[in-house]
Amino acid sequence: VRSSQKDPSTLVINCDGDQESISQEVREEEESSRLVEDAELKPETIAVTLPKTLKKEESSQPPSKKPKQGDRPTVPVTKIYSVGTQRQKLSLSIAAVAAMLSGLVVPAFVIILGESVQEFGNQDEDKMVETIRYLCIGFLLVGLFAWITNYIWQREFLINSERVINRLAGMYLEAIVNQEVTWFDKKSAASITSELTATLDAIKAGAGEKVGIMISHSCLFIGGTLVALFRGLQMAAVLMCIHPLIAVAFGYLGRSFTSFIINSRKSYVKAGGLAEETLSAVKTVTAFNGQEKSLSAYEKLCVESQQENLKTYKAVGYGLSVTFFLLYASYAIGFLFATYLLSEGVTNWSTGEPYDIGDIISVFFAFLLSSSVLGGLPNHYKMIHEARVAAAAVFEVIEHSQHLIKAQGSNPITTEDHPDFTKLRGDIHFDDIVFHYPTRQEVKVLDHVSLTIKENQSIALVGETGCGKSTLIQLLERFYEPDNGCITIGGVNIARCDPVLLRKRLALVSQEPVLFGASIKDNILHGRPDASDDEIVEVCKKANAWRFIQEMEDGLGSYVGQRGGQLSGGQKQRIAIARALIKNPVVLLLDEATSALDNVSEKEVQQALNNLAGNMTSITIAHRLSTIRECDNIFVIKSGNICEQGTFDSLRELNGTFAGLLKYQQSEDEKEQSESGLDSRKGSLAVVAHENASRKHTGDEKSSRKSTFSKENERVAPDATKQSQHWFLRLMSDHKNKQIHLILGSFFAALMGACFVAQGYLLATIIEAMHSDDFSSTAYNLSIAYCFLAVFVFITILGRFLYLTDVGEDLVKGLRMRTLKKILAMPIEFFDLPENKTGAIASQLELNTGAVRRISGGVLGNFWMAFTGAGGAIAVAFYYNWVLALLLTAMSPLLIARALALRSQWQGFKVQDEKATKEAGALVSESVTNIRTVHSLNIEKDITDRYSSLVTGHDHMLVKQATKTGIMLGLGEFGPNLMYATAFFVGSIMIQNDQADILDVMIPLFVIISGVQTMGDFISTLPELAMAKVAVKKMYEFEDTPSKIDPNSPEGAIMNLETVRGDVEIRDVHFSYPTREEPVLNGINLVVSQGKTVALVGPSGCGKSTIISLVLRFYDPTQGKVFIDGQDISKINVRSLRNIMSLVSQEPILFNTSIRENIKYGCDDVSDEEMIKAAEKANARKFIESNEMKDRDSNGPEGYDRNVGLGGSKLSGGQKQRLAIARAIIRKPKILLLDEATSALDSQSESLVQEALNELMKGKSTIVIAHRISTIESADKIAVIREGKVDEEGNYSELMSKKGQFYSLAKALK
């Protein structure tokens, strides 16, 4: 039920029932309550007008509340672990028991500690030494048990939880790629990829070792609390009154940390998504000088991220300061109360005897340790809860995928029912099909369409863009289900078919071919994995692809690049056709499959497809009507209905809609046939010429793994002065505005380290005071000192946190901006490298900046804290007792190991192969973006298997690091026990020998334990420092790498758009792509005079697009020069050069923003009036203002403010091309570069746009690349490219009269 857009008081009710029953129900309701005044009944919807009284009541209803976060569905952790193997589940159970025992060990430690401190007051020194010796053995046994249990649970949880979650990740991706297409229509590809990453990160963060920590710390808290209660009920009660405050403070701190993680993740998704979109469209960004616009949008997101993170940091800083203040204040309160208990001889309710020092110390340390873990419990619980929430979403997707009804109907078809079912042969019948896209229910795409396709018949679907042609193919592929009617093959309803079985017998070649980042062979094998090499060669020959594949350096093993970016459009299309043919399909689906091919290639491929017509059924969607002459039947679709059908000749004679479309596409074959007869001998020369050109050139953009910067470095040396400067000093000098904050933050961090030394000193002094005869006044003064220390700690922690995190965020923002700016300034060849895939660069950008963030806040702060903390502790210890100080300092690495292990627990365990992680991310992004191709090829399992192998490929690293972490944690738990045992045993002997007193023993022990742990915190950040160092040095090395084609450089002559004539000359240009040796252009000469149009023709891969790339200065010639108005373009300012040009590519690239911003892209000051005129000239205004989109959100903005989706996914191919043309028109260029600019348009739209382009080209220098001769016959000059040179040139009439190479190309189509 929804409100009508025309009248808000009208409800539109979608019903599944039949009209008869619905009408009856409405009439009964009207008669009984008189609420319904009027009802307009239709089979699909009912519009019910409500009376005014009901309208008022309806409007007064309060808005429904959103569900609270706590109401989100969760699953138990055991369900997450249930996906593991039996061995993994057993290991996790053992780990849970070990974690429980490790927590219960701590209460035994505090009991022994209390007894040991009490024993130092024994006047019988011999007995004291003997008793302490046994107690020290107890310390060692407890420590050994703690080592074993902590090692077991840490190692087993880390290894097995990671393995289980990786299995879950594979299941999750498998479920995603097996979802219906409608599921993807409601989400963007970028959001799915980011959501998958964020969800799995949340599960790993909360369902891994955090579960073990939660178990261990819970047992520690319970055990510590019980010890405190049984050793001293009154003192425990007083101290526990502070527990709620500490819990609240720690809870606030945990929520702040969680908020920081969430905000950081959101900012990563937004900024990373924008960076990825920009990098994936880098040629468009470069051609339109869109770097500044992209950087401005990226900077806006970075500033938002910085501000949000600083707010969170502020909250975390206050939470941390308050937490430590409460802890230190509780120490003061505890010792004040202990002074009262001891001085007054108060009876201990737990023992029935007066309190002694052992009771006080046991209760105090039990409270101290339980409080320390109490603060972490809310945060651990929060992370586990988030993991359970994330896992619930994962299992929902998995379960939904598992319950998808692939064979619908009460009686799914089986081979027993239909013996020939697996062959899927027979007539195809569309019966009364009605269809609306799920995301635009208000638009009826197909309206009761019925058509029959005979077995092995070749048919074509024609009509204007958006009329429903592609929709019929998508319904046949079962990407969607019809709202009404059914589709049958051989009398079998495909709704009862398994989609996998169905799609095995269908082969689809789309208008925009999709190739995956793999070799040519692997891409073809996606069609049929068991195909032999001979079969692959055969289909490549049929698709006219074998010639250019043979000439490539690695042949079938050649890497095609991300989305096939290292092949020309025609080469990609031929590989896609070969992939379809390898399936030996029963039904071949061609959606403008030859639109990207040149005339000769198209003729050859079309002929090959025609030769297969007797062996399979083919359905062709074509805008180029000359390609469907041989079809057995042609269906003309208009407004979702079949308006005409028949053969090509019969429809032409009918003089209806088809004949009208045909008038816009009069082929030059028919026009020239009256001028001269067809010369079959000349026609055959086209094939010869094509073969010769193909042998010389094997692909415009194939690149090797050779560095793209080697040649540049030979020409321009990096700035030696900058490179010699220390990376940290250079980083700080780039942020001079934050140097005061850096100094202040470092100062507060140093004071914070000194506070730890003071805390240990005060604790030791209080213990010594308790053993004196008159300790009341001393203990009181020391307790007051603890209060002052609490205030001082609050100030230092807050100061360090606020100042240093501000510096860190500024560093991150600056690094992000400089890195992306430099990336966008790199030459196009940089992006041709396989290792520089879009997803890999975007991921690395975030990983590097994340490492730098921790330089100031973590590494630098911990350095100063360790400098004063550890240094001061050792100095104080040596001052009081150099023997104990020396022993304890030698053992201090054990405390450092403990700090490292605990920090690893807090931050989360991560082990990853960087290369594998990049590849996994790129695989997910590529698969989700091209989900229709994935479904059509049935390669879901291949993708999930490859993903699983990538995420589990570092298992050996996992075991190694988990074992190391477990040993360190166990050793860290054993370390304090060893230090206490050593200090007490040696100290008792020194007291016995009058070499020391209690204070000389306690001060070295407690100051080293308190202070040296700061060194552990610092050492634990050294890996982050190393990562940051590498990241910053790489960034500066990258930044200092010269780019001789730098759009940001102010050097070069500035071209004034008003005075530029537009003369273009290519003079003796030789060119090879920097990453390959084979020449593409061999001394080519070409002149484009002011205001003239020059068309480039020739076979696919002959170098036509390379010429445009050289004019745009994407690359520089190997030899020769390109001139504009007589100036060498290498001497012209790069940005100024591109400002006088506009490019319309064969595959239009749009950005995930509004139509308005896409048209205005690359133009700073353009009015809406100019934008509308540009849209009108490009034949785009009608579909924009009438809200006609392939996939539109009915609740979204309208007109020019509508979002076009990621890559223009909400537009049809023709609509995208028209917006790209409008974007080119609005720049008012002096030079137009058109690379098959109308290839994606239907015949009528193409004619209208071609007229607009012809008008636009007047007075402008234009270079046109065309595969269709009919689109360039009005060109002032046509240049035929052959073997890297201009073979012949002249206007259309001149070239046809010569009857040379062009004549052969033109006649080949006949």
mmCIF file of N, CA and C in Angstrom, residues 554-609:
data_model
loop_
_atom_site.group_PDB
_atom_site.id
_atom_site.type_symbol
_atom_site.label_atom_id
_atom_site.label_comp_id
_atom_site.label_asym_id
_atom_site.label_seq_id
_atom_site.Cartn_x
_atom_site.Cartn_y
_atom_site.Cartn_z
ATOM 1 N N ASP A 554 51.880 -13.297 -25.165
ATOM 2 C CA ASP A 554 51.625 -14.549 -24.455
ATOM 3 C C ASP A 554 50.471 -15.335 -25.055
ATOM 4 N N GLY A 555 50.009 -14.952 -26.226
ATOM 5 C CA GLY A 555 48.940 -15.687 -26.885
ATOM 6 C C GLY A 555 47.695 -15.807 -26.027
ATOM 7 N N LEU A 556 47.181 -17.031 -25.896
ATOM 8 C CA LEU A 556 45.987 -17.252 -25.083
ATOM 9 C C LEU A 556 46.235 -16.963 -23.605
ATOM 10 N N GLY A 557 47.470 -16.959 -23.178
ATOM 11 C CA GLY A 557 47.796 -16.661 -21.786
ATOM 12 C C GLY A 557 47.923 -15.181 -21.497
ATOM 13 N N SER A 558 47.660 -14.335 -22.485
ATOM 14 C CA SER A 558 47.798 -12.886 -22.299
ATOM 15 C C SER A 558 46.760 -12.373 -21.305
ATOM 16 N N TYR A 559 47.220 -11.535 -20.408
ATOM 17 C CA TYR A 559 46.338 -10.942 -19.385
ATOM 18 C C TYR A 559 45.508 -9.836 -20.026
ATOM 19 N N VAL A 560 44.201 -9.867 -19.818
ATOM 20 C CA VAL A 560 43.314 -8.905 -20.485
ATOM 21 C C VAL A 560 43.115 -7.626 -19.694
ATOM 22 N N GLY A 561 43.564 -7.596 -18.427
ATOM 23 C CA GLY A 561 43.374 -6.404 -17.619
ATOM 24 C C GLY A 561 42.043 -6.421 -16.908
ATOM 25 N N GLN A 562 41.912 -5.515 -15.937
ATOM 26 C CA GLN A 562 40.663 -5.412 -15.206
ATOM 27 C C GLN A 562 39.545 -4.981 -16.147
ATOM 28 N N ARG A 563 38.470 -5.768 -16.160
ATOM 29 C CA ARG A 563 37.326 -5.543 -17.049
ATOM 30 C C ARG A 563 37.757 -5.532 -18.526
ATOM 31 N N GLY A 564 38.851 -6.240 -18.828
ATOM 32 C CA GLY A 564 39.333 -6.299 -20.206
ATOM 33 C C GLY A 564 39.945 -5.009 -20.684
ATOM 34 N N GLY A 565 40.444 -4.190 -19.750
ATOM 35 C CA GLY A 565 40.909 -2.848 -20.088
ATOM 36 C C GLY A 565 42.126 -2.806 -20.988
ATOM 37 N N GLN A 566 42.841 -3.922 -21.160
ATOM 38 C CA GLN A 566 44.030 -3.907 -22.002
ATOM 39 C C GLN A 566 43.752 -4.403 -23.416
ATOM 40 N N LEU A 567 42.469 -4.543 -23.743
ATOM 41 C CA LEU A 567 42.069 -4.894 -25.100
ATOM 42 C C LEU A 567 41.212 -3.776 -25.668
ATOM 43 N N SER A 568 41.197 -3.664 -26.982
ATOM 44 C CA SER A 568 40.298 -2.693 -27.607
ATOM 45 C C SER A 568 38.863 -3.191 -27.490
ATOM 46 N N GLY A 569 37.921 -2.308 -27.779
ATOM 47 C CA GLY A 569 36.519 -2.695 -27.667
ATOM 48 C C GLY A 569 36.163 -3.858 -28.564
ATOM 49 N N GLY A 570 36.665 -3.828 -29.807
ATOM 50 C CA GLY A 570 36.380 -4.920 -30.729
ATOM 51 C C GLY A 570 37.001 -6.231 -30.293
ATOM 52 N N GLN A 571 38.204 -6.161 -29.728
ATOM 53 C CA GLN A 571 38.865 -7.377 -29.249
ATOM 54 C C GLN A 571 38.103 -7.987 -28.080
ATOM 55 N N LYS A 572 37.637 -7.151 -27.160
ATOM 56 C CA LYS A 572 36.831 -7.652 -26.036
ATOM 57 C C LYS A 572 35.562 -8.329 -26.544
ATOM 58 N N GLN A 573 34.939 -7.696 -27.530
ATOM 59 C CA GLN A 573 33.683 -8.245 -28.045
ATOM 60 C C GLN A 573 33.912 -9.610 -28.680
ATOM 61 N N ARG A 574 35.018 -9.773 -29.378
ATOM 62 C CA ARG A 574 35.290 -11.058 -30.035
ATOM 63 C C ARG A 574 35.622 -12.149 -29.011
ATOM 64 N N ILE A 575 36.336 -11.776 -27.953
ATOM 65 C CA ILE A 575 36.594 -12.762 -26.893
ATOM 66 C C ILE A 575 35.279 -13.189 -26.247
ATOM 67 N N ALA A 576 34.373 -12.228 -26.037
ATOM 68 C CA ALA A 576 33.073 -12.545 -25.435
ATOM 69 C C ALA A 576 32.270 -13.470 -26.350
ATOM 70 N N ILE A 577 32.353 -13.255 -27.658
ATOM 71 C CA ILE A 577 31.653 -14.130 -28.606
ATOM 72 C C ILE A 577 32.261 -15.532 -28.573
ATOM 73 N N ALA A 578 33.590 -15.615 -28.525
ATOM 74 C CA ALA A 578 34.245 -16.925 -28.436
ATOM 75 C C ALA A 578 33.835 -17.640 -27.160
ATOM 76 N N ARG A 579 33.727 -16.907 -26.066
ATOM 77 C CA ARG A 579 33.297 -17.504 -24.796
ATOM 78 C C ARG A 579 31.878 -18.054 -24.898
ATOM 79 N N ALA A 580 31.037 -17.361 -25.650
ATOM 80 C CA ALA A 580 29.665 -17.853 -25.836
ATOM 81 C C ALA A 580 29.630 -19.089 -26.716
ATOM 82 N N LEU A 581 30.434 -19.086 -27.768
ATOM 83 C CA LEU A 581 30.414 -20.211 -28.708
ATOM 84 C C LEU A 581 30.981 -21.487 -28.095
ATOM 85 N N ILE A 582 31.923 -21.348 -27.154
ATOM 86 C CA ILE A 582 32.544 -22.531 -26.551
ATOM 87 C C ILE A 582 31.528 -23.352 -25.761
ATOM 88 N N LYS A 583 30.415 -22.737 -25.391
ATOM 89 C CA LYS A 583 29.391 -23.443 -24.627
ATOM 90 C C LYS A 583 28.580 -24.414 -25.490
ATOM 91 N N ASN A 584 28.722 -24.304 -26.831
ATOM 92 C CA ASN A 584 27.863 -25.082 -27.739
ATOM 93 C C ASN A 584 26.395 -24.909 -27.354
ATOM 94 N N PRO A 585 25.927 -23.679 -27.326
ATOM 95 C CA PRO A 585 24.585 -23.429 -26.773
ATOM 96 C C PRO A 585 23.469 -23.903 -27.702
ATOM 97 N N VAL A 586 22.335 -24.160 -27.083
ATOM 98 C CA VAL A 586 21.125 -24.445 -27.844
ATOM 99 C C VAL A 586 20.502 -23.127 -28.299
ATOM 100 N N VAL A 587 20.609 -22.104 -27.456
ATOM 101 C CA VAL A 587 20.058 -20.788 -27.780
ATOM 102 C C VAL A 587 21.183 -19.768 -27.612
ATOM 103 N N LEU A 588 21.442 -18.994 -28.656
ATOM 104 C CA LEU A 588 22.455 -17.947 -28.618
ATOM 105 C C LEU A 588 21.756 -16.598 -28.528
ATOM 106 N N LEU A 589 22.117 -15.816 -27.494
ATOM 107 C CA LEU A 589 21.483 -14.528 -27.244
ATOM 108 C C LEU A 589 22.496 -13.427 -27.529
ATOM 109 N N LEU A 590 22.209 -12.601 -28.504
ATOM 110 C CA LEU A 590 23.145 -11.561 -28.938
ATOM 111 C C LEU A 590 22.498 -10.193 -28.727
ATOM 112 N N ASP A 591 22.974 -9.477 -27.728
ATOM 113 C CA ASP A 591 22.450 -8.152 -27.421
ATOM 114 C C ASP A 591 23.440 -7.117 -27.955
ATOM 115 N N GLU A 592 23.247 -6.704 -29.215
ATOM 116 C CA GLU A 592 24.182 -5.791 -29.885
ATOM 117 C C GLU A 592 25.595 -6.360 -29.817
ATOM 118 N N ALA A 593 25.736 -7.651 -30.102
ATOM 119 C CA ALA A 593 26.998 -8.359 -29.878
ATOM 120 C C ALA A 593 28.105 -7.908 -30.812
ATOM 121 N N THR A 594 27.772 -7.296 -31.951
ATOM 122 C CA THR A 594 28.824 -6.890 -32.895
ATOM 123 C C THR A 594 28.935 -5.375 -33.000
ATOM 124 N N SER A 595 28.367 -4.652 -32.042
ATOM 125 C CA SER A 595 28.349 -3.196 -32.136
ATOM 126 C C SER A 595 29.732 -2.591 -32.043
ATOM 127 N N ALA A 596 30.671 -3.289 -31.367
ATOM 128 C CA ALA A 596 32.013 -2.724 -31.160
ATOM 129 C C ALA A 596 32.995 -3.152 -32.238
ATOM 130 N N LEU A 597 32.532 -3.871 -33.271
ATOM 131 C CA LEU A 597 33.434 -4.385 -34.288
ATOM 132 C C LEU A 597 33.477 -3.455 -35.496
ATOM 133 N N ASP A 598 34.625 -3.474 -36.181
ATOM 134 C CA ASP A 598 34.710 -2.740 -37.429
ATOM 135 C C ASP A 598 33.904 -3.490 -38.484
ATOM 136 N N ASN A 599 33.744 -2.852 -39.629
ATOM 137 C CA ASN A 599 32.882 -3.418 -40.659
ATOM 138 C C ASN A 599 33.317 -4.808 -41.090
ATOM 139 N N VAL A 600 34.626 -4.980 -41.336
ATOM 140 C CA VAL A 600 35.100 -6.273 -41.826
ATOM 141 C C VAL A 600 34.942 -7.341 -40.759
ATOM 142 N N SER A 601 35.351 -7.022 -39.525
ATOM 143 C CA SER A 601 35.221 -7.991 -38.426
ATOM 144 C C SER A 601 33.763 -8.340 -38.208
ATOM 145 N N GLU A 602 32.915 -7.322 -38.280
ATOM 146 C CA GLU A 602 31.496 -7.577 -38.067
ATOM 147 C C GLU A 602 30.951 -8.508 -39.151
ATOM 148 N N LYS A 603 31.355 -8.252 -40.382
ATOM 149 C CA LYS A 603 30.874 -9.096 -41.479
ATOM 150 C C LYS A 603 31.329 -10.541 -41.280
ATOM 151 N N GLU A 604 32.597 -10.716 -40.900
ATOM 152 C CA GLU A 604 33.121 -12.063 -40.731
ATOM 153 C C GLU A 604 32.468 -12.772 -39.550
ATOM 154 N N VAL A 605 32.345 -12.059 -38.428
ATOM 155 C CA VAL A 605 31.728 -12.672 -37.252
ATOM 156 C C VAL A 605 30.255 -12.950 -37.519
ATOM 157 N N GLN A 606 29.589 -12.013 -38.175
ATOM 158 C CA GLN A 606 28.178 -12.201 -38.463
ATOM 159 C C GLN A 606 27.977 -13.398 -39.389
ATOM 160 N N GLN A 607 28.893 -13.536 -40.341
ATOM 161 C CA GLN A 607 28.799 -14.679 -41.255
ATOM 162 C C GLN A 607 29.001 -15.994 -40.507
ATOM 163 N N ALA A 608 29.957 -15.974 -39.555
ATOM 164 C CA ALA A 608 30.186 -17.175 -38.740
ATOM 165 C C ALA A 608 28.954 -17.511 -37.914
ATOM 166 N N LEU A 609 28.323 -16.493 -37.364
ATOM 167 C CA LEU A 609 27.116 -16.726 -36.577
ATOM 168 C C LEU A 609 25.984 -17.228 -37.459
#
